[in-house]
Short mmCIF file of C-alpha atoms in Angstrom, two decimals:
data_model
loop_
_atom_site.label_atom_id
_atom_site.label_comp_id
_atom_site.label_asym_id
_atom_site.label_seq_id
_atom_site.Cartn_x
_atom_site.Cartn_y
_atom_site.Cartn_z
CA UNK A 160 0.00 0.00 0.00
CA UNK A 161 1.65 3.17 -1.18
CA UNK A 162 0.73 6.41 0.48
CA UNK A 163 1.12 8.25 3.71
CA UNK A 164 1.14 6.80 7.20
CA UNK A 165 -0.02 8.81 10.18
CA UNK A 166 0.12 7.21 13.62
CA UNK A 167 0.64 7.91 17.26
CA UNK A 168 2.27 6.24 20.21
CA UNK A 169 1.69 6.87 23.89
CA UNK A 170 3.98 5.31 26.47
CA UNK A 171 4.73 5.45 30.15
CA UNK A 172 8.28 4.98 31.38
CA UNK A 173 9.37 4.37 34.99
CA UNK A 174 12.00 2.48 36.89
CA UNK A 175 11.13 2.87 40.59
CA UNK A 176 8.61 0.73 42.47
CA UNK A 177 6.90 3.79 43.92
CA UNK A 178 6.39 5.23 40.38
CA UNK A 179 7.86 8.58 41.46
CA UNK A 180 9.98 8.85 38.31
CA UNK A 181 7.15 8.13 35.86
CA UNK A 182 7.17 9.96 32.53
CA UNK A 183 4.36 10.08 29.95
CA UNK A 184 5.38 10.48 26.31
CA UNK A 185 3.04 10.88 23.34
CA UNK A 186 4.56 10.78 19.86
CA UNK A 187 2.80 11.91 16.69
CA UNK A 188 4.32 10.07 13.74
CA UNK A 189 4.11 10.71 10.02
CA UNK A 190 5.76 8.24 7.63
CA UNK A 191 7.75 6.68 10.50
CA UNK A 192 9.18 10.01 11.68
CA UNK A 193 8.17 11.64 14.95
CA UNK A 194 7.13 15.18 14.04
CA UNK A 195 5.78 16.30 17.40
CA UNK A 196 6.08 14.95 20.93
CA UNK A 197 4.61 15.64 24.35
CA UNK A 198 6.84 14.68 27.27
CA UNK A 199 5.46 15.13 30.79
CA UNK A 200 8.92 16.01 32.08
CA UNK A 201 9.12 18.92 29.64
CA UNK A 202 5.42 19.72 30.19
CA UNK A 203 4.70 20.91 26.66
CA UNK A 204 4.76 19.86 23.02
CA UNK A 205 8.03 19.92 21.07
CA UNK A 206 8.11 19.94 17.28
CA UNK A 207 10.81 18.14 15.30
CA UNK A 208 9.83 19.20 11.78
CA UNK A 209 8.49 22.42 10.30
CA UNK A 210 4.92 21.16 10.65
CA UNK A 211 5.65 19.83 14.14
CA UNK A 212 7.04 23.17 15.30
CA UNK A 213 3.93 25.00 14.03
CA UNK A 214 1.62 22.49 15.72
CA UNK A 215 3.60 22.62 18.96
CA UNK A 216 3.37 26.42 19.06
CA UNK A 217 -0.40 26.28 18.56
CA UNK A 218 -1.02 23.40 20.98
CA UNK A 219 1.15 24.95 23.69
CA UNK A 220 -1.12 28.01 23.64
CA UNK A 221 -4.11 25.87 24.65
CA UNK A 222 -4.13 25.49 28.46
CA UNK A 223 -6.83 22.82 28.36
CA UNK A 224 -4.85 20.64 25.97
CA UNK A 225 -1.67 20.99 28.03
CA UNK A 226 -3.54 20.24 31.25
CA UNK A 227 -5.04 17.11 29.68
CA UNK A 228 -1.64 15.84 28.54
CA UNK A 229 0.01 16.63 31.86
CA UNK A 230 -2.74 14.73 33.69
CA UNK A 231 -1.92 11.50 31.82
CA UNK A 232 0.75 10.49 34.34
CA UNK A 233 -1.84 10.32 37.13
CA UNK A 234 -4.86 9.29 35.08
CA UNK A 235 -3.38 6.84 32.60
CA UNK A 236 0.16 5.81 33.49
CA UNK A 237 0.07 5.20 37.23
CA UNK A 238 -3.17 3.17 37.35
CA UNK A 239 -1.95 0.89 34.56
CA UNK A 240 1.54 0.61 36.04
CA UNK A 241 0.06 -0.41 39.38
CA UNK A 242 -1.89 -3.18 37.64
CA UNK A 243 1.23 -4.30 35.79
CA UNK A 244 3.34 -4.32 38.96
CA UNK A 245 0.76 -6.22 40.97
CA UNK A 246 0.47 -8.81 38.21
CA UNK A 247 4.23 -9.28 38.16
CA UNK A 248 4.62 -9.51 41.95
CA UNK A 249 1.65 -11.87 42.29
CA UNK A 250 3.34 -14.33 39.93
CA UNK A 251 6.75 -14.32 41.55
#
């Protein structure tokens, strides 16, 4: 299938058992290249291409969008990480 590919990837990264170092990252990908990324450590969108920079500038001006992304650590990452950790420890 020839054409364009647009996709996204959200991930949570942590290494401590208390989840205090958790980071939420959302990548926006076009044709296998990340063109814009939200990283909860940075707290805003960062563009990596001309289009990504323009989108990041616009999205960073929207407090509601930034608040929603920043809330993903508590609302999405930590609850799922707690389930993952309890599953792992229950089996060992």
